[in-house]
Amino acid sequence: MCGIFGYIGSQNPVKMALQGIKRLEYRGYDSAGIAGVDAGKLRFCKEAGKVAMLEQEVEKAHMHLEVSIAHTRWATNGAPTKENAHPHLDSAESVAVVHNGIIENYPELRETLIKQGVTFVSETDTEIVPHLIASLYQGDFLEAVRKAVSMLHGAYALAIIHRDHPDCIIAVAHESPLAVGIGSNEAFISSDSQAFANYTRDVLFLSNGEIAVVKRGHYEVFDVSNQQITRDLQRIESKPQVSLKGEYEHYTLKEIHEQPTVLQNAFAGRLREEYGTVQFEELKFDVNDLLSIERILILGCGTSWHAGYLAAYMIEDIARIPVQVEISSEFRYKNPIVPHGTFVIAISQSGETADTLAATRELQAKGAKVLTLCNVHGSTMDRESDACVYLRAGPEVGVCSTKAFTNQIVILFLFTVMLARMRHLNRQEGQAFLQAVKALPQQVQAVLDMEKHIADIAKRYAHHDNFFFLGRRYMYPASLEGALKLKEISYINANGYPAGEMKHGPIALINENCPTVALCANKQTFGKLLNNLMEVKARNGKVIAIAPEGTEGLSDIADEVIWVPETIDELASVPTSVAAQLFAYYVALERGAEIDQPRNLAKSVTVE
Ligand code: AGP
């Protein structure tokens, strides 16, 4: 995680760097810092907390810089304090470094440097880098960086400056994304090219330990074996999309409310209604690639994994293709068996999640084709996968994923219908599925129209510290997602569970202080779920049901009911999840939690 930014050029380097890290704050926001060269000296300023806090300090310090690097942090090694904030410097304040990633062999390197007399002032792994470079420096900045980097193990993107070389920034990237933007008489370094895309769209993406010497309007790149290599600039097409909160108190609430519109975007222009099928213009595979799929492997983390879990049910039910769905961080350390005919779907809102990226790279190395579902054009997964279908959810600013999730479900459903139509599904069946998709925006609007009712229930239950979310079949992944929303933004302990598993242990936790949110929209298993809810009721557990309009049998069991429009089982997680999102939002609001940027989290998880 962490966002790094660097600027050299004729605009104000302080202003540009602060603006840059503000755009990168989605990658972490526990502390921030800036450094640069001013008349042969390194100057720096750091602060615990968000970039806005740093801005105030920088203003007081009247900073003027010729070149700048800056950082917004998500703590890995060391607490989120001012001392641990980047940039880190060597003892003589000659070198300053900002870093994203983890240097795995830092304990040994730190030990060696301490023996050489170096005093460390932070608990971070990063601080070894400026000390190493300073100890190796004999007038050649690039040479010192090369030697230092050759000693590092792990994942790192680094931007480095030296007080004797105010005409350049050295950028290094190994298994952590780093983009270099070249403008006319200026240059940028950033963890995300969107952070400078308003100024230049000519970009170079560094990887595999490459080192770039970046000057005003100019760059040179060296590979791991120190050979200078030719790397052409790529032109990124998309302009940064700006999202404003408008009338809403939080981005999260705004994004929940955007769902009717963005769901429409998810299917706009992709339905071939006459033939009851779907076409994705980004899907570059030919028909034979898709017809020869014998098995699908889905990868994702967090909310994206939940969407993948839902897709596994859909694809097996409708397209009759066996599916394995895996959490990327677990999968990447398996020795995966990838039989011939395996097709991989990687799901990631950001397209930058380190675990999903590593897992897909391993699968590509084994010869599998990878389709990515992502929301961010030009992200690493968009660039590296064999094809990428865009979520079209628009920028999601709230750390808690809402609209990206429901768009993931719809796109996975459309993909399922397409695969099924290529196999056994007839045109009428395909058309019926497309009709169900087209009804979703209106159905979600109907859930949003019940906001006040949901908010009232949320307020009444917000004092509880433990919740269960129960469901069966499609409602089981939806219950995992509902519980994750509550955990993330309200800091309440919430467990998503398959309702039938409760009697195998977790029911021991049920009492009058542990309410259950029951997701009732899977018709096929509703009778079974009712039995499970009776077991909860018999133990004095309160039940808040989210159920399709007209569902019978809840009156004696549910203490509260949130009615949602009825749809097919395969899509019922969409209206149900929107109700669960609103519930989590209003519980968090009642508890006074920080909703858009919850503690300890970041929007893009670029470390393991
Ligand atoms: C969702 O609310 C979370 N913030 C988180 O679980 C997220 O879905 C996960 O980190 C995966 O991110 P990605 O979709 O960008 O890969």
Coordinates of C-alpha atoms and ligand atoms in Angstrom, one line a residue:
M1 CA 0.0 0.0 0.0
C2 CA 1.3 3.5 0.6
G3 CA 1.4 6.1 -2.1
I4 CA 4.6 7.7 -3.4
F5 CA 4.9 10.7 -5.5
G6 CA 7.8 12.7 -6.9
Y7 CA 8.1 15.9 -9.0
I8 CA 10.8 17.7 -10.9
G9 CA 10.1 20.6 -13.2
S10 CA 9.1 24.2 -13.6
Q11 CA 5.9 24.1 -11.5
N12 CA 6.1 24.4 -7.7
P13 CA 7.4 21.0 -6.4
V14 CA 5.9 21.4 -3.0
K15 CA 2.4 22.1 -4.3
M16 CA 2.7 19.3 -6.9
A17 CA 3.9 16.7 -4.4
L18 CA 1.1 17.5 -1.9
Q19 CA -1.5 17.4 -4.7
G20 CA -0.1 14.1 -5.8
I21 CA -0.2 12.4 -2.5
K22 CA -3.7 13.7 -1.9
R23 CA -4.8 11.7 -5.0
L24 CA -2.9 8.7 -3.6
E25 CA -4.5 8.8 -0.1
Y26 CA -6.7 5.9 -1.0
R27 CA -3.6 3.7 -0.6
G28 CA -3.1 4.6 3.0
Y29 CA -3.7 7.6 5.3
D30 CA -2.1 7.1 8.6
S31 CA 0.8 9.5 8.2
A32 CA 2.4 11.6 5.4
G33 CA 5.6 13.4 4.5
I34 CA 7.5 15.4 1.9
A35 CA 11.2 16.0 1.3
G36 CA 13.2 17.9 -1.3
V37 CA 16.4 19.7 -2.1
D38 CA 16.7 23.4 -1.3
A39 CA 20.1 25.2 -2.0
G40 CA 22.2 22.1 -1.5
K41 CA 20.3 20.9 1.6
L42 CA 17.6 18.3 2.2
R43 CA 14.5 19.7 3.8
F44 CA 11.6 17.6 5.0
C45 CA 8.4 17.7 6.9
K46 CA 6.3 14.7 8.2
E47 CA 3.1 14.4 10.2
A48 CA 1.1 11.6 11.7
G49 CA -2.5 11.6 10.3
K50 CA -3.9 12.5 6.9
V51 CA -2.3 14.7 4.1
A52 CA -4.4 17.6 5.3
M53 CA -2.4 17.6 8.6
L54 CA 0.9 17.6 6.7
E55 CA -0.3 20.5 4.5
Q56 CA -0.8 22.7 7.6
E57 CA 2.8 21.9 8.8
V58 CA 4.3 22.5 5.3
E59 CA 2.5 25.9 5.2
K60 CA 4.0 26.8 8.6
A61 CA 7.4 25.7 7.5
H62 CA 7.4 27.9 4.3
M63 CA 9.0 25.2 2.3
H64 CA 10.6 25.9 -1.0
L65 CA 12.0 22.9 -3.0
E66 CA 13.8 22.4 -6.3
V67 CA 12.7 18.8 -6.5
S68 CA 10.3 16.9 -4.3
I69 CA 9.3 13.4 -3.1
A70 CA 6.3 12.7 -0.9
H71 CA 4.5 9.8 0.7
T72 CA 1.2 8.8 2.3
R73 CA 1.5 5.7 4.5
W74 CA -0.3 2.6 5.4
A75 CA 1.8 1.2 8.3
T76 CA 3.4 -2.2 7.9
N77 CA 6.7 -2.0 9.9
G78 CA 6.3 0.3 12.8
A79 CA 3.3 2.2 14.3
P80 CA 1.7 5.1 12.4
T81 CA 3.8 7.8 14.1
K82 CA 5.6 10.9 12.9
E83 CA 9.0 9.2 13.4
N84 CA 7.9 6.3 11.2
A85 CA 6.4 8.5 8.5
H86 CA 8.3 8.7 5.2
P87 CA 10.5 10.2 3.7
H88 CA 13.4 8.5 5.6
L89 CA 16.9 10.1 5.6
D90 CA 20.4 8.9 6.4
S91 CA 22.1 10.4 9.5
A92 CA 23.9 13.1 7.5
E93 CA 20.7 14.1 5.8
S94 CA 22.1 13.6 2.3
V95 CA 19.6 11.0 0.9
A96 CA 15.8 10.9 1.3
V97 CA 13.7 7.9 0.3
V98 CA 10.0 7.2 0.0
H99 CA 9.0 3.5 -0.2
N100 CA 6.0 1.3 -1.0
G101 CA 6.3 -2.4 -0.2
I102 CA 8.1 -4.5 2.3
I103 CA 11.9 -5.1 2.5
E104 CA 12.0 -8.6 3.8
N105 CA 15.7 -8.8 4.7
Y106 CA 15.8 -5.5 6.6
P107 CA 16.5 -7.0 10.1
E108 CA 19.9 -8.4 8.8
L109 CA 20.7 -5.2 6.9
R110 CA 19.8 -3.1 9.9
E111 CA 22.0 -5.2 12.1
T112 CA 25.0 -4.7 9.8
L113 CA 24.4 -1.0 9.6
I114 CA 24.2 -0.7 13.4
K115 CA 27.6 -2.5 13.6
Q116 CA 28.9 0.2 11.3
G117 CA 27.8 2.9 13.7
V118 CA 24.5 3.9 12.1
T119 CA 21.8 5.1 14.5
F120 CA 18.2 4.4 13.4
V121 CA 15.4 6.8 14.4
S122 CA 12.4 4.8 13.2
E123 CA 11.1 1.3 13.4
T124 CA 10.6 1.0 9.6
D125 CA 12.2 -1.4 7.1
T126 CA 12.5 1.6 4.8
E127 CA 15.1 3.5 6.9
I128 CA 17.8 1.0 5.9
V129 CA 17.6 2.3 2.3
P130 CA 18.9 5.9 2.8
H131 CA 21.6 4.6 5.2
L132 CA 22.7 2.0 2.8
I133 CA 22.8 4.4 -0.2
A134 CA 24.7 7.0 1.9
S135 CA 27.3 4.4 3.0
L136 CA 27.9 3.3 -0.6
Y137 CA 27.9 6.8 -2.1
Q138 CA 31.2 8.0 -3.6
G139 CA 30.0 10.8 -5.8
D140 CA 28.0 8.6 -8.2
F141 CA 24.3 8.7 -7.1
L142 CA 23.1 6.0 -9.5
E143 CA 25.9 3.6 -8.7
A144 CA 25.2 3.9 -5.0
V145 CA 21.5 3.2 -5.6
R146 CA 22.3 0.2 -7.8
K147 CA 24.6 -1.3 -5.2
A148 CA 22.0 -0.7 -2.4
V149 CA 19.1 -2.1 -4.4
S150 CA 21.1 -5.3 -5.2
M151 CA 21.1 -6.0 -1.5
L152 CA 17.3 -5.7 -1.0
H153 CA 14.9 -8.7 -0.9
G154 CA 11.2 -8.2 -1.0
A155 CA 8.8 -5.9 -2.8
Y156 CA 9.6 -2.3 -3.2
A157 CA 8.9 0.9 -5.2
L158 CA 11.3 3.6 -4.2
A159 CA 11.7 7.3 -5.1
I160 CA 15.1 8.7 -4.0
I161 CA 16.7 12.1 -4.0
H162 CA 20.2 13.3 -3.0
R163 CA 21.1 16.7 -1.8
D164 CA 24.1 16.9 -4.3
H165 CA 21.9 16.0 -7.3
P166 CA 18.9 18.3 -7.3
D167 CA 18.5 17.7 -11.1
C168 CA 17.1 14.2 -10.7
I169 CA 14.9 11.6 -8.8
I170 CA 15.9 8.0 -9.0
A171 CA 12.9 5.6 -9.2
V172 CA 13.1 1.8 -8.6
A173 CA 10.4 -0.7 -8.8
H174 CA 10.4 -4.4 -7.9
E175 CA 7.0 -6.2 -7.5
S176 CA 5.4 -3.0 -6.5
P177 CA 3.9 -0.6 -9.1
L178 CA 5.6 2.6 -10.0
A179 CA 4.8 4.9 -13.0
V180 CA 7.1 7.6 -14.4
G181 CA 5.3 10.4 -16.3
I182 CA 7.2 12.6 -18.7
G183 CA 5.9 16.0 -19.6
S184 CA 7.5 18.9 -21.4
N185 CA 10.3 20.1 -19.1
E186 CA 8.9 18.2 -16.2
A187 CA 8.6 14.6 -14.8
F188 CA 6.5 12.8 -12.3
I189 CA 6.9 9.6 -10.3
S190 CA 3.8 8.0 -8.8
S191 CA 2.4 4.7 -7.4
D192 CA -0.6 5.4 -9.8
S193 CA -0.4 7.2 -13.1
Q194 CA -3.8 8.7 -12.5
A195 CA -2.2 11.0 -9.8
F196 CA -0.4 12.9 -12.6
A197 CA -2.6 12.2 -15.6
N198 CA -3.9 15.8 -15.5
Y199 CA -0.4 17.0 -16.5
T200 CA 0.9 14.2 -18.7
R201 CA -0.4 10.9 -20.1
D202 CA 3.0 9.7 -21.5
V203 CA 4.0 7.1 -19.0
L204 CA 6.6 4.4 -18.3
F205 CA 5.7 1.6 -15.9
L206 CA 8.7 0.2 -14.1
S207 CA 8.9 -3.4 -13.0
N208 CA 11.3 -6.3 -12.1
G209 CA 13.9 -4.2 -10.3
E210 CA 14.3 -1.6 -13.1
I211 CA 15.9 1.7 -12.1
A212 CA 15.0 5.0 -13.8
V213 CA 17.0 8.2 -13.6
V214 CA 14.3 10.8 -14.0
K215 CA 15.0 14.4 -15.0
R216 CA 13.0 17.3 -16.3
G217 CA 11.3 15.9 -19.5
H218 CA 13.8 13.1 -19.7
Y219 CA 14.5 9.6 -18.4
E220 CA 17.0 6.7 -18.6
V221 CA 16.2 3.1 -17.6
F222 CA 18.5 0.4 -16.4
D223 CA 17.7 -3.3 -15.9
V224 CA 18.7 -5.5 -12.9
S225 CA 22.0 -6.3 -14.5
N226 CA 22.8 -2.6 -14.8
Q227 CA 22.4 -2.5 -18.6
Q228 CA 20.7 0.7 -20.0
I229 CA 17.6 -0.4 -21.8
T230 CA 15.2 1.3 -24.2
R231 CA 11.7 1.7 -22.8
D232 CA 9.2 3.7 -24.8
L233 CA 6.6 5.8 -23.2
Q234 CA 3.0 4.5 -23.3
R235 CA 0.1 6.9 -23.8
I236 CA -2.6 6.3 -21.2
E237 CA -6.0 7.0 -22.6
S238 CA -8.2 7.6 -19.6
K239 CA -8.3 11.0 -17.9
P240 CA -8.6 10.9 -14.1
Q241 CA -12.2 10.8 -13.1
V242 CA -13.1 13.1 -10.3
S243 CA -15.7 12.2 -7.7
L244 CA -17.3 14.8 -5.5
K245 CA -19.4 14.1 -2.4
G246 CA -22.1 16.6 -3.5
E247 CA -25.1 16.6 -1.1
Y248 CA -24.0 13.5 0.7
E249 CA -22.3 13.4 4.1
H250 CA -20.0 10.6 3.0
Y251 CA -18.6 9.1 -0.3
T252 CA -19.8 5.7 0.9
L253 CA -23.4 6.9 1.1
K254 CA -23.1 8.7 -2.2
E255 CA -21.7 5.5 -3.8
I256 CA -24.5 3.4 -2.3
H257 CA -27.0 5.8 -3.9
E258 CA -25.2 5.7 -7.3
Q259 CA -26.0 2.0 -7.7
P260 CA -29.1 2.3 -9.9
T261 CA -27.1 4.3 -12.4
V262 CA -23.9 2.3 -12.4
L263 CA -25.8 -1.0 -12.6
Q264 CA -27.3 0.3 -15.8
N265 CA -23.8 1.2 -17.0
A266 CA -22.7 -2.4 -16.2
F267 CA -25.0 -3.8 -18.8
A268 CA -25.4 -0.9 -21.2
G269 CA -24.4 -1.9 -24.7
R270 CA -23.5 -5.4 -23.6
L271 CA -26.9 -7.1 -24.0
R272 CA -27.8 -8.8 -27.3
E273 CA -31.4 -9.2 -26.4
E274 CA -32.6 -10.6 -29.7
Y275 CA -30.3 -13.6 -29.2
G276 CA -30.7 -13.8 -25.4
T277 CA -27.0 -13.4 -24.9
V278 CA -24.2 -10.9 -24.0
Q279 CA -21.2 -9.4 -25.7
F280 CA -18.3 -7.7 -24.1
E281 CA -16.3 -5.6 -26.5
E282 CA -13.2 -5.9 -24.3
L283 CA -13.2 -9.7 -24.3
K284 CA -10.5 -10.3 -26.8
F285 CA -10.7 -14.1 -26.6
D286 CA -12.0 -15.9 -29.7
V287 CA -15.0 -18.2 -29.6
N288 CA -12.9 -21.3 -29.4
D289 CA -11.1 -20.0 -26.3
L290 CA -14.4 -19.7 -24.6
L291 CA -15.9 -22.9 -25.9
S292 CA -12.9 -24.9 -24.8
I293 CA -13.2 -23.8 -21.1
E294 CA -13.5 -26.9 -19.1
R295 CA -13.0 -25.5 -15.6
I296 CA -13.0 -22.0 -14.2
L297 CA -10.8 -20.7 -11.4
I298 CA -11.8 -17.5 -9.7
L299 CA -9.5 -15.4 -7.6
G300 CA -10.1 -12.3 -5.4
C301 CA -9.7 -10.8 -2.0
G302 CA -12.3 -9.3 0.4
T303 CA -15.4 -8.1 -1.4
S304 CA -14.1 -9.2 -4.7
W305 CA -13.7 -12.7 -3.4
H306 CA -17.3 -12.6 -2.2
A307 CA -18.4 -11.6 -5.7
G308 CA -16.3 -14.6 -7.0
Y309 CA -18.0 -16.9 -4.6
L310 CA -21.4 -15.8 -5.9
A311 CA -20.2 -16.3 -9.4
A312 CA -19.2 -19.9 -8.6
Y313 CA -22.8 -20.7 -7.7
M314 CA -24.1 -18.9 -10.9
I315 CA -21.6 -20.5 -13.3
E316 CA -22.1 -24.0 -12.0
D317 CA -25.9 -23.6 -11.9
I318 CA -26.4 -21.9 -15.2
A319 CA -23.4 -22.6 -17.4
R320 CA -22.7 -26.1 -15.9
I321 CA -18.9 -25.5 -15.8
P322 CA -17.1 -26.6 -12.6
V323 CA -15.7 -23.6 -10.7
Q324 CA -13.1 -23.3 -8.0
V325 CA -13.0 -20.0 -6.1
E326 CA -10.0 -19.1 -4.1
I327 CA -8.8 -16.3 -1.8
S328 CA -5.7 -14.9 -3.6
S329 CA -3.5 -14.7 -0.5
E330 CA -4.0 -18.4 0.2
F331 CA -3.9 -19.5 -3.4
R332 CA -0.6 -17.9 -4.2
Y333 CA 1.2 -20.1 -1.8
K334 CA -0.3 -23.3 -3.1
N335 CA 1.4 -25.3 -5.8
P336 CA -1.7 -25.0 -8.0
I337 CA -2.8 -27.7 -10.3
V338 CA -3.9 -26.0 -13.5
P339 CA -5.4 -28.7 -15.8
H340 CA -5.7 -28.1 -19.5
G341 CA -8.9 -26.1 -20.2
T342 CA -8.7 -24.0 -17.0
F343 CA -9.8 -20.4 -17.5
V344 CA -9.0 -17.9 -14.8
I345 CA -11.1 -14.9 -13.7
A346 CA -9.3 -12.4 -11.4
I347 CA -11.6 -10.0 -9.7
S348 CA -10.3 -6.7 -8.4
Q349 CA -12.0 -3.3 -8.1
S350 CA -8.6 -1.6 -8.0
G351 CA -6.6 -3.9 -10.3
E352 CA -3.7 -3.4 -7.9
T353 CA -4.2 -6.0 -5.1
A354 CA -0.8 -7.5 -4.6
D355 CA -2.1 -11.0 -3.7
T356 CA -4.4 -11.3 -6.7
L357 CA -1.7 -9.9 -9.0
A358 CA 0.8 -12.4 -7.7
A359 CA -1.6 -15.3 -8.1
T360 CA -2.5 -14.4 -11.6
R361 CA 1.1 -14.0 -12.6
E362 CA 1.8 -17.5 -11.4
L363 CA -1.2 -18.8 -13.4
Q364 CA -0.1 -17.0 -16.5
A365 CA 3.4 -18.5 -16.1
K366 CA 1.7 -21.9 -16.0
G367 CA 0.0 -21.1 -19.3
A368 CA -3.5 -20.2 -18.2
K369 CA -5.5 -17.4 -19.8
V370 CA -6.5 -14.7 -17.3
L371 CA -9.6 -12.5 -17.6
T372 CA -9.6 -9.6 -15.1
L373 CA -12.7 -7.8 -13.9
C374 CA -11.7 -4.4 -12.7
N375 CA -12.8 -0.9 -12.3
V376 CA -9.6 1.0 -12.9
H377 CA -8.5 1.6 -16.5
G378 CA -4.7 1.3 -16.9
S379 CA -4.3 -0.5 -13.5
T380 CA -1.6 -3.2 -13.3
M381 CA -4.1 -6.1 -13.7
D382 CA -5.7 -4.3 -16.6
R383 CA -2.3 -4.1 -18.3
E384 CA -1.1 -7.6 -17.5
S385 CA -4.1 -9.8 -18.0
D386 CA -5.1 -11.4 -21.3
A387 CA -8.3 -9.4 -21.3
C388 CA -10.1 -7.1 -18.9
V389 CA -13.8 -6.4 -18.6
Y390 CA -14.4 -3.1 -16.9
L391 CA -16.9 -2.8 -14.0
R392 CA -18.0 0.7 -15.1
A393 CA -18.8 1.6 -11.5
G394 CA -17.1 5.0 -11.7
P395 CA -14.5 6.0 -9.1
E396 CA -15.1 4.3 -5.8
V397 CA -13.7 6.6 -3.1
G398 CA -15.1 5.0 0.1
V399 CA -12.7 2.3 1.3
C400 CA -15.7 0.1 1.8
S401 CA -16.6 -1.3 -1.5
T402 CA -20.3 -0.9 -2.4
K403 CA -21.2 -0.1 -6.0
A404 CA -18.2 -2.0 -7.4
F405 CA -19.5 -5.1 -5.6
T406 CA -23.0 -5.0 -7.2
N407 CA -21.5 -4.3 -10.6
Q408 CA -19.1 -7.2 -10.2
I409 CA -22.2 -9.5 -9.5
V410 CA -24.0 -8.2 -12.6
I411 CA -21.0 -8.6 -14.9
L412 CA -20.2 -12.1 -13.6
F413 CA -23.9 -13.0 -14.2
L414 CA -23.8 -11.6 -17.8
F415 CA -20.6 -13.6 -18.4
T416 CA -22.3 -16.7 -17.1
V417 CA -25.3 -16.2 -19.4
M418 CA -22.9 -15.7 -22.3
L419 CA -21.0 -19.0 -21.5
A420 CA -24.3 -20.8 -21.0
R421 CA -25.7 -19.6 -24.3
M422 CA -22.6 -20.8 -26.1
R423 CA -23.4 -24.2 -24.6
H424 CA -26.9 -25.5 -23.8
L425 CA -29.0 -22.5 -22.8
N426 CA -31.8 -21.7 -25.3
R427 CA -32.6 -18.2 -26.5
Q428 CA -35.8 -17.8 -24.4
E429 CA -34.0 -18.8 -21.2
G430 CA -31.2 -16.3 -22.0
Q431 CA -33.7 -13.6 -22.7
A432 CA -35.5 -14.2 -19.4
F433 CA -32.1 -13.8 -17.6
L434 CA -31.4 -10.5 -19.4
Q435 CA -34.9 -9.2 -18.4
A436 CA -34.0 -10.0 -14.7
V437 CA -30.8 -8.0 -15.1
K438 CA -32.6 -5.1 -16.7
A439 CA -35.0 -4.9 -13.8
L440 CA -32.2 -4.5 -11.2
P441 CA -31.7 -0.7 -11.3
Q442 CA -35.3 -0.1 -10.5
Q443 CA -35.3 -2.7 -7.8
V444 CA -32.2 -1.2 -6.2
Q445 CA -33.9 2.2 -6.3
A446 CA -36.8 0.7 -4.4
V447 CA -34.4 -0.5 -1.7
L448 CA -32.8 3.0 -1.5
D449 CA -36.3 4.5 -1.1
M450 CA -36.6 2.5 2.2
E451 CA -33.5 4.3 3.5
K452 CA -35.3 5.8 6.5
H453 CA -36.8 2.5 7.6
I454 CA -33.4 0.8 7.4
A455 CA -31.8 3.7 9.2
D456 CA -34.3 3.5 12.1
I457 CA -33.6 -0.2 12.5
A458 CA -29.9 0.4 12.4
K459 CA -30.1 3.0 15.1
R460 CA -32.0 0.6 17.4
Y461 CA -29.4 -2.1 17.0
A462 CA -26.2 0.0 16.8
H463 CA -25.3 -0.6 20.5
H464 CA -24.7 -4.3 20.0
D465 CA -21.1 -5.4 19.7
N466 CA -21.7 -8.8 17.9
F467 CA -23.8 -9.7 14.9
F468 CA -24.3 -12.8 12.8
F469 CA -25.3 -12.5 9.1
L470 CA -26.8 -15.8 8.0
G471 CA -27.8 -17.1 4.5
R472 CA -27.9 -20.2 2.4
R473 CA -26.6 -20.7 -1.2
Y474 CA -26.5 -17.3 -2.9
M475 CA -27.3 -15.7 0.4
Y476 CA -24.2 -17.2 2.0
P477 CA -21.6 -15.1 0.1
A478 CA -24.0 -12.2 0.5
S479 CA -23.9 -12.8 4.2
L480 CA -20.1 -12.7 4.2
E481 CA -20.3 -9.4 2.4
G482 CA -22.9 -7.9 4.7
A483 CA -20.8 -8.9 7.7
L484 CA -17.7 -7.4 6.1
K485 CA -19.4 -4.0 5.5
L486 CA -20.5 -3.9 9.2
K487 CA -17.0 -4.8 10.4
E488 CA -15.2 -2.4 8.2
I489 CA -17.1 0.8 8.9
S490 CA -18.6 0.4 12.3
Y491 CA -15.9 -1.8 13.9
I492 CA -18.5 -4.2 15.2
N493 CA -17.6 -7.9 15.3
A494 CA -19.8 -9.5 12.6
N495 CA -19.7 -13.1 11.4
G496 CA -21.1 -14.1 8.0
Y497 CA -22.1 -17.8 8.2
P498 CA -23.9 -20.4 6.2
A499 CA -27.1 -20.8 8.2
G500 CA -26.9 -24.6 8.2
E501 CA -23.5 -24.5 10.0
M502 CA -24.7 -22.6 13.0
K503 CA -25.6 -25.8 14.9
H504 CA -22.0 -27.1 14.4
G505 CA -20.6 -24.5 16.9
P506 CA -21.4 -20.8 16.4
I507 CA -24.9 -21.1 17.8
A508 CA -23.2 -21.1 21.2
L509 CA -22.7 -17.4 20.7
I510 CA -26.4 -16.6 20.2
N511 CA -28.2 -14.7 23.0
E512 CA -30.2 -11.5 23.4
N513 CA -27.1 -9.4 22.8
C514 CA -26.1 -10.9 19.5
P515 CA -28.6 -10.1 16.7
T516 CA -28.8 -12.0 13.5
V517 CA -29.3 -10.4 10.1
A518 CA -31.0 -13.1 8.1
L519 CA -30.7 -12.9 4.3
C520 CA -33.8 -14.6 3.1
A521 CA -33.8 -14.1 -0.7
N522 CA -32.8 -17.6 -1.8
K523 CA -36.1 -19.2 -2.5
Q524 CA -34.8 -22.7 -3.0
T525 CA -33.5 -22.9 0.5
F526 CA -35.8 -20.6 2.3
G527 CA -37.6 -23.3 4.2
K528 CA -34.3 -24.6 5.6
L529 CA -33.3 -21.1 6.5
L530 CA -36.5 -20.6 8.5
N531 CA -35.7 -23.7 10.6
N532 CA -32.2 -22.2 11.3
L533 CA -33.8 -18.9 12.3
M534 CA -36.2 -20.7 14.7
E535 CA -33.1 -22.2 16.4
V536 CA -31.7 -18.6 16.8
K537 CA -35.1 -17.4 18.1
A538 CA -35.3 -20.2 20.6
R539 CA -32.0 -18.9 22.1
N540 CA -33.4 -15.4 22.5
G541 CA -31.5 -14.1 19.5
K542 CA -33.0 -11.1 17.8
V543 CA -33.6 -11.5 14.0
I544 CA -33.5 -8.7 11.4
A545 CA -34.7 -10.2 8.1
I546 CA -33.9 -8.9 4.7
A547 CA -36.5 -10.7 2.6
P548 CA -38.2 -10.4 -0.8
E549 CA -41.6 -8.8 -0.7
G550 CA -44.4 -11.3 -0.1
T551 CA -42.2 -13.8 1.7
E552 CA -44.4 -15.8 4.2
G553 CA -43.4 -17.3 7.4
L554 CA -41.3 -14.5 8.9
S555 CA -43.9 -12.9 11.1
D556 CA -43.3 -15.2 14.2
I557 CA -39.6 -15.2 13.7
A558 CA -38.3 -11.8 12.6
D559 CA -38.1 -8.9 15.0
E560 CA -37.6 -6.5 12.1
V561 CA -38.1 -7.0 8.4
I562 CA -36.5 -5.0 5.5
W563 CA -38.5 -5.9 2.4
V564 CA -36.7 -5.9 -0.9
P565 CA -38.0 -6.5 -4.4
E566 CA -38.1 -10.0 -5.6
T567 CA -35.8 -11.2 -8.3
I568 CA -34.3 -14.6 -9.4
D569 CA -32.1 -16.3 -6.8
E570 CA -29.0 -15.8 -8.9
L571 CA -29.4 -12.0 -8.7
A572 CA -31.0 -11.6 -5.3
S573 CA -27.7 -10.7 -3.7
V574 CA -27.9 -7.3 -5.4
P575 CA -31.0 -5.8 -3.7
T576 CA -30.2 -7.7 -0.5
S577 CA -26.6 -6.3 -0.4
V578 CA -27.8 -2.8 -1.0
A579 CA -30.1 -3.1 2.1
A580 CA -27.1 -4.6 4.1
Q581 CA -24.9 -1.7 2.9
L582 CA -27.4 0.9 4.2
F583 CA -27.8 -1.0 7.4
A584 CA -24.0 -1.0 8.0
Y585 CA -23.7 2.7 7.0
Y586 CA -26.4 3.8 9.5
V587 CA -25.0 1.6 12.3
A588 CA -21.6 3.2 11.7
L589 CA -23.1 6.7 11.6
E590 CA -24.9 6.1 14.9
R591 CA -21.6 4.9 16.5
G592 CA -19.7 7.9 15.2
A593 CA -17.2 5.8 13.3
E594 CA -15.1 7.3 10.5
I595 CA -16.9 5.9 7.5
D596 CA -15.0 6.8 4.3
Q597 CA -11.6 6.1 5.6
P598 CA -12.0 3.5 8.4
R599 CA -9.1 3.0 10.7
N600 CA -6.3 0.5 9.7
L601 CA -7.6 0.1 6.1
A602 CA -6.7 1.4 2.6
K603 CA -8.6 1.3 -0.7
S604 CA -5.8 -0.4 -2.6
V605 CA -3.9 -3.2 -0.9
T606 CA -0.5 -3.4 -2.6
V607 CA 1.4 -5.4 0.0
E608 CA 1.0 -9.1 0.8
Ligands
AGP1 C1 -14.1 -4.0 0.6 O1 -15.0 -3.3 1.2 C2 -12.8 -4.0 1.1 N1 -12.3 -2.7 1.4 C3 -11.7 -5.0 0.6 O2 -12.2 -6.2 1.2 C4 -11.5 -5.1 -0.9 O3 -12.6 -5.6 -1.5 C5 -10.2 -6.0 -1.1 O4 -9.1 -5.4 -0.5 C6 -10.0 -6.3 -2.5 O5 -9.7 -5.2 -3.3 P1 -9.7 -5.2 -4.8 O6 -11.1 -5.5 -5.3 O7 -9.3 -3.8 -5.2 O8 -8.8 -6.2 -5.3

